[in-house]
Backbone as numpy.savetxt, mean C-alpha at the origin, in Angstrom:
# Nx Ny Nz CAx CAy CAz Cx Cy Cz
-1.50 5.66 -14.64 -2.66 6.78 -13.68 -2.33 6.33 -12.71
-1.93 6.91 -11.36 -2.25 6.42 -10.04 -3.80 6.74 -9.11
-4.29 5.71 -8.29 -5.50 6.65 -7.97 -5.19 6.72 -6.21
-5.89 7.59 -6.26 -5.54 7.57 -4.72 -6.95 7.40 -4.18
-6.75 6.87 -3.10 -7.49 5.83 -2.06 -7.27 6.28 -1.32
-8.43 6.18 -0.33 -8.62 6.95 1.50 -8.95 5.56 2.05
-8.27 5.28 3.47 -8.17 3.31 3.91 -10.19 3.15 3.48
-11.18 3.69 4.03 -12.23 3.62 3.88 -12.68 3.08 2.41
-12.00 3.59 1.37 -12.43 2.95 0.01 -12.21 2.07 -0.55
-10.72 1.58 0.57 -9.73 0.89 -0.13 -10.42 -0.82 -0.43
-11.36 -1.36 0.39 -12.24 -2.55 -0.21 -13.01 -2.42 -1.72
-12.92 -0.89 -1.90 -13.86 -1.23 -3.44 -13.29 -0.90 -4.16
-12.01 -0.74 -4.32 -10.74 -0.47 -5.05 -10.51 -1.65 -4.89
-10.21 -2.85 -3.80 -9.79 -3.89 -4.27 -10.92 -5.02 -4.82
-11.93 -4.82 -4.92 -13.13 -5.46 -5.41 -13.03 -4.87 -6.85
-12.24 -3.63 -7.70 -12.67 -3.37 -8.37 -11.59 -3.60 -9.92
-10.64 -4.66 -8.38 -9.22 -5.25 -9.54 -9.59 -6.84 -9.79
-8.90 -6.49 -11.21 -9.44 -7.68 -12.18 -9.75 -9.23 -11.46
-10.48 -9.85 -12.06 -10.75 -11.15 -11.14 -9.53 -12.08 -11.65
-9.46 -12.72 -10.31 -7.96 -14.03 -10.13 -6.84 -12.99 -10.19
-6.82 -12.04 -9.76 -5.41 -11.05 -9.30 -5.74 -10.38 -8.35
-4.95 -11.08 -7.38 -4.81 -10.71 -5.98 -4.27 -9.79 -5.55
-5.01 -8.80 -4.98 -3.97 -7.13 -5.01 -2.97 -7.51 -3.57
-2.26 -6.70 -3.90 -1.14 -6.53 -3.10 -1.31 -5.24 -2.18
-0.95 -5.12 -0.95 -0.81 -3.53 -0.06 0.56 -3.67 0.84
1.31 -2.69 -0.60 2.81 -2.69 0.02 3.01 -1.41 0.83
3.63 -2.52 2.70 3.75 -1.29 3.26 5.03 -0.49 2.81
5.20 0.82 2.55 6.72 0.88 2.38 7.37 1.60 3.96
6.85 1.67 4.51 7.17 1.88 6.30 8.43 1.14 7.12
9.06 2.01 7.76 10.27 1.20 8.23 10.56 -0.15 9.43
11.24 -0.79 9.23 11.00 -2.23 10.33 10.49 -1.59 11.92
10.70 -0.14 12.34 9.80 0.05 13.80 8.47 0.63 13.60
8.38 1.13 12.56 7.28 1.53 12.03 6.11 0.24 12.29
6.41 -0.56 11.76 6.06 -1.88 11.38 5.24 -2.28 12.50
6.30 -2.14 13.62 6.53 -2.98 14.86 5.26 -2.16 16.07
5.51 -0.88 15.65 4.82 0.06 16.38 2.69 0.07 16.11
2.63 -0.76 14.66 1.38 -0.28 13.77 1.69 -1.01 12.61
0.69 -2.20 12.45 0.59 -2.56 11.13 -1.16 -3.08 11.55
-1.32 -3.49 9.76 -2.40 -4.02 9.10 -2.49 -5.34 8.67
-3.66 -6.12 8.90 -4.84 -7.22 8.96 -4.81 -7.47 7.91
-3.85 -8.20 7.27 -4.40 -8.66 5.35 -5.77 -9.58 5.62
-6.67 -8.24 5.00 -8.03 -9.05 4.65 -8.48 -8.20 3.09
-8.45 -9.69 2.49 -8.80 -9.34 0.71 -7.61 -8.78 0.07
-6.36 -9.35 0.74 -5.48 -8.83 0.16 -3.82 -9.59 0.62
-3.11 -9.34 0.09 -1.56 -9.71 0.39 -0.94 -8.22 1.11
-0.29 -8.39 2.04 0.86 -7.70 2.60 2.14 -8.10 2.48
2.64 -7.40 1.79 4.17 -6.96 1.54 4.71 -5.95 2.24
5.85 -6.58 2.89 6.82 -5.02 3.56 7.83 -4.75 3.20
7.99 -3.79 2.35 9.38 -3.15 2.13 9.47 -1.54 1.69
10.79 -1.44 3.03 11.16 -0.26 3.17 11.57 0.36 1.77
10.56 1.49 1.91 10.80 2.49 0.70 12.48 3.08 0.10
13.60 2.72 1.31 14.69 3.32 0.99 15.21 1.48 0.51
14.65 0.37 0.24 15.10 -0.73 -0.15 14.41 -0.96 -1.23
13.37 -0.28 -1.92 12.78 -0.92 -2.53 13.51 -1.17 -4.36
14.52 -0.06 -4.61 15.19 -0.64 -5.65 15.51 -2.01 -6.06
16.20 -1.73 -4.82 16.98 -3.54 -5.39 15.87 -4.39 -5.04
14.76 -4.39 -4.52 13.95 -5.44 -4.25 12.82 -5.35 -4.87
12.67 -5.09 -6.06 11.44 -4.57 -7.03 11.39 -5.41 -7.94
12.36 -6.59 -8.07 11.56 -8.06 -8.56 11.05 -8.67 -7.20
10.28 -8.45 -6.54 10.04 -8.94 -5.41 8.24 -8.70 -5.57
7.94 -7.97 -6.75 7.12 -7.61 -6.79 6.54 -7.50 -8.21
5.09 -8.13 -8.59 4.46 -8.99 -9.72 4.12 -7.60 -10.99
4.20 -6.70 -11.69 4.06 -5.95 -12.10 2.83 -5.88 -12.55
2.05 -7.58 -12.90 0.51 -7.38 -13.23 -0.61 -7.48 -11.62
0.25 -7.62 -10.91 -0.58 -7.72 -9.73 -1.63 -5.52 -9.74
-2.07 -5.77 -9.15 -2.91 -4.53 -8.57 -1.79 -4.61 -7.29
-1.70 -3.12 -6.87 -0.72 -2.73 -5.99 -1.07 -1.50 -5.19
-1.70 -1.84 -3.77 -2.28 -0.18 -3.18 -0.66 0.44 -2.29
0.05 1.30 -2.80 0.67 1.48 -0.95 0.83 2.42 -0.62
1.51 1.95 1.03 0.91 2.41 2.28 2.11 2.71 3.38
2.28 3.86 3.66 3.22 4.43 4.83 1.76 5.08 5.68
2.96 6.33 6.66 2.43 6.82 7.75 1.16 7.70 7.10
1.65 8.88 6.53 0.04 9.60 5.76 0.02 9.66 4.62
1.31 8.74 3.86 0.61 9.08 2.29 1.71 9.66 1.67
2.67 10.22 1.95 3.83 11.18 1.45 4.98 9.97 0.86
5.40 9.07 1.90 6.66 7.90 0.76 5.76 7.37 -0.01
4.14 6.46 0.19 4.12 5.94 -0.25 3.33 6.72 -1.91
2.91 7.82 -1.81 3.12 8.53 -3.53 4.35 8.30 -4.23
5.25 9.05 -3.33 6.91 8.73 -4.05 7.19 7.08 -4.64
6.46 5.97 -3.21 6.83 4.90 -4.16 5.36 4.90 -5.17
4.61 5.19 -5.21 3.74 4.85 -6.11 4.47 5.57 -7.74
4.52 6.70 -7.78 5.55 6.98 -9.01 6.26 6.47 -9.20
6.95 5.75 -8.28 7.93 5.27 -8.47 7.98 4.13 -9.38
6.90 3.40 -9.26 6.13 1.88 -9.64 5.62 2.05 -11.37
5.00 3.40 -11.25 4.22 3.54 -12.42 5.72 3.54 -13.45
6.55 4.98 -12.71 7.71 4.97 -14.09 8.13 3.76 -14.62
8.42 2.88 -13.51 8.88 1.42 -13.85 7.61 0.48 -14.80
7.12 0.69 -14.78 5.77 -0.02 -16.07 4.26 -1.00 -15.02
4.73 0.01 -14.20 3.76 -1.17 -13.08 2.65 -0.29 -13.15
0.91 -0.68 -13.99 -0.13 -0.19 -14.67 -1.19 -0.46 -13.30
-1.33 -1.54 -12.56 -2.00 -0.70 -11.59 -2.07 -0.05 -9.81
-1.74 1.09 -9.76 -1.35 1.41 -8.51 -2.03 2.09 -7.96
-2.28 2.54 -6.54 -2.56 3.32 -5.74 -1.98 3.71 -4.76
-2.35 5.09 -4.15 -1.57 5.35 -2.63 -2.65 5.32 -2.08
-2.49 5.07 -0.74 -3.80 4.75 0.23 -3.28 6.38 1.33
-3.93 7.44 0.38 -4.38 8.28 1.08 -4.78 8.52 2.53
-3.35 9.33 3.22 -3.82 9.92 4.43 -2.76 8.34 5.78
-2.57 7.11 4.61 -1.63 6.54 5.23 -2.42 5.59 6.96
-1.20 5.19 7.54 -2.03 4.05 8.54 -2.33 5.43 9.56
-2.61 6.33 9.75 -2.72 7.26 10.57 -4.29 7.47 10.25
-4.80 7.45 8.87 -6.17 7.34 8.24 -6.62 5.88 8.59
-6.04 5.08 8.38 -6.52 3.86 8.31 -6.79 3.46 10.49
-5.94 3.97 11.13 -6.57 3.64 12.09 -7.90 4.93 12.24
-8.02 5.75 11.93 -9.81 6.24 11.92 -10.65 5.75 11.46
-10.26 5.60 9.83 -11.30 5.22 8.99 -11.69 3.44 8.73
-10.84 2.28 8.95 -11.18 1.61 8.81 -10.61 0.17 9.97
-9.95 0.79 11.09 -9.29 -0.21 12.80 -8.93 0.42 13.26
-10.03 1.31 14.55 -9.21 2.39 15.08 -8.58 0.58 16.79
-8.33 -0.34 16.36 -7.32 -1.09 16.80 -5.90 -0.85 16.82
-5.83 -0.19 14.99 -4.10 0.14 14.53 -3.76 1.06 15.78
-2.56 0.97 16.89 -2.30 2.47 16.88 -1.93 3.45 16.19
-1.82 4.23 16.50 -1.94 5.82 15.86 -0.23 6.17 16.48
0.94 6.68 15.87 2.00 7.29 16.13 2.66 8.35 15.54
Protein backbone atom coordinates (compact mmCIF):
# COMPACT_ATOMS: atom_id res chain seq x y z
CA UNK A 1 0.00 0.00 0.00
CA UNK A 2 1.23 3.47 -0.87
CA UNK A 3 0.89 6.15 1.80
CA UNK A 4 0.01 9.66 0.64
CA UNK A 5 1.85 12.20 2.77
CA UNK A 6 1.80 15.98 2.53
CA UNK A 7 5.17 17.67 3.18
CA UNK A 8 3.78 19.05 6.45
CA UNK A 9 3.05 15.45 7.55
CA UNK A 10 6.38 13.98 6.48
CA UNK A 11 7.95 14.22 9.95
CA UNK A 12 5.12 12.07 11.36
CA UNK A 13 5.54 9.50 8.57
CA UNK A 14 9.30 9.40 9.16
CA UNK A 15 8.78 8.97 12.91
CA UNK A 16 6.46 6.01 12.27
CA UNK A 17 9.11 4.08 10.33
CA UNK A 18 10.62 1.04 12.06
CA UNK A 19 13.50 1.52 14.52
CA UNK A 20 16.92 1.28 12.93
CA UNK A 21 15.57 1.73 9.41
CA UNK A 22 16.71 5.10 8.10
CA UNK A 23 14.10 6.35 5.62
CA UNK A 24 14.92 7.64 2.15
CA UNK A 25 13.34 10.54 0.29
CA UNK A 26 13.69 9.59 -3.35
CA UNK A 27 13.73 12.69 -5.54
CA UNK A 28 12.72 11.58 -9.04
CA UNK A 29 13.01 14.97 -10.75
CA UNK A 30 15.43 15.80 -13.56
CA UNK A 31 18.91 17.23 -12.81
CA UNK A 32 17.93 20.74 -13.94
CA UNK A 33 15.03 20.65 -11.47
CA UNK A 34 17.37 19.65 -8.64
CA UNK A 35 19.58 22.64 -9.49
CA UNK A 36 16.52 24.91 -9.41
CA UNK A 37 15.12 23.68 -6.09
CA UNK A 38 16.22 20.96 -3.71
CA UNK A 39 15.53 19.82 -0.17
CA UNK A 40 17.88 19.37 2.75
CA UNK A 41 17.89 15.93 4.35
CA UNK A 42 16.53 16.23 7.88
CA UNK A 43 15.79 12.89 9.51
CA UNK A 44 16.11 11.03 6.23
CA UNK A 45 18.62 10.16 3.54
CA UNK A 46 18.14 11.92 0.20
CA UNK A 47 18.55 9.96 -3.05
CA UNK A 48 18.18 11.55 -6.49
CA UNK A 49 17.29 9.22 -9.35
CA UNK A 50 15.36 10.70 -12.27
CA UNK A 51 12.18 8.76 -13.00
CA UNK A 52 13.38 7.66 -16.45
CA UNK A 53 16.55 6.12 -14.98
CA UNK A 54 14.88 4.21 -12.16
CA UNK A 55 14.44 0.84 -13.93
CA UNK A 56 18.18 0.48 -14.56
CA UNK A 57 19.13 1.97 -11.18
CA UNK A 58 16.62 0.10 -9.02
CA UNK A 59 19.41 -1.89 -7.33
CA UNK A 60 20.60 1.36 -5.70
CA UNK A 61 17.53 1.27 -3.44
CA UNK A 62 17.11 -1.08 -0.48
CA UNK A 63 13.61 -2.61 -0.49
CA UNK A 64 13.79 -3.00 3.29
CA UNK A 65 14.00 0.76 3.85
CA UNK A 66 11.02 3.12 3.90
CA UNK A 67 10.99 5.31 0.77
CA UNK A 68 9.05 8.54 0.25
CA UNK A 69 8.96 9.65 -3.40
CA UNK A 70 9.21 13.33 -4.35
CA UNK A 71 8.77 15.22 -7.63
CA UNK A 72 7.48 18.67 -8.67
CA UNK A 73 3.76 18.27 -7.91
CA UNK A 74 3.33 14.60 -6.93
CA UNK A 75 2.36 12.90 -10.19
CA UNK A 76 5.72 11.44 -11.28
CA UNK A 77 6.46 10.43 -7.71
CA UNK A 78 3.13 8.58 -7.53
CA UNK A 79 4.03 6.63 -10.68
CA UNK A 80 7.44 5.81 -9.16
CA UNK A 81 5.78 4.71 -5.90
CA UNK A 82 3.51 2.39 -7.90
CA UNK A 83 6.55 1.04 -9.79
CA UNK A 84 8.37 0.35 -6.51
CA UNK A 85 5.31 -1.32 -5.02
CA UNK A 86 5.04 -3.52 -8.12
CA UNK A 87 8.67 -4.57 -7.54
CA UNK A 88 8.08 -5.67 -3.96
CA UNK A 89 8.86 -2.53 -1.99
CA UNK A 90 6.47 -2.37 0.95
CA UNK A 91 7.11 0.86 2.87
CA UNK A 92 6.35 3.45 0.21
CA UNK A 93 4.91 6.95 0.37
CA UNK A 94 4.13 9.58 -2.23
CA UNK A 95 4.83 13.13 -1.10
CA UNK A 96 1.59 14.68 -2.30
CA UNK A 97 2.01 18.15 -3.77
CA UNK A 98 5.71 17.57 -4.39
CA UNK A 99 8.43 20.12 -3.92
CA UNK A 100 5.98 22.89 -4.73
CA UNK A 101 3.97 22.00 -1.60
CA UNK A 102 7.26 21.45 0.27
CA UNK A 103 8.05 25.12 -0.29
CA UNK A 104 4.67 26.15 1.14
CA UNK A 105 4.35 23.69 4.01
CA UNK A 106 7.84 22.76 5.15
CA UNK A 107 10.58 25.11 3.93
CA UNK A 108 9.76 28.45 2.30
CA UNK A 109 13.44 28.84 1.38
CA UNK A 110 12.97 26.17 -1.31
CA UNK A 111 12.36 28.08 -4.57
CA UNK A 112 9.18 27.50 -6.54
CA UNK A 113 9.29 26.94 -10.27
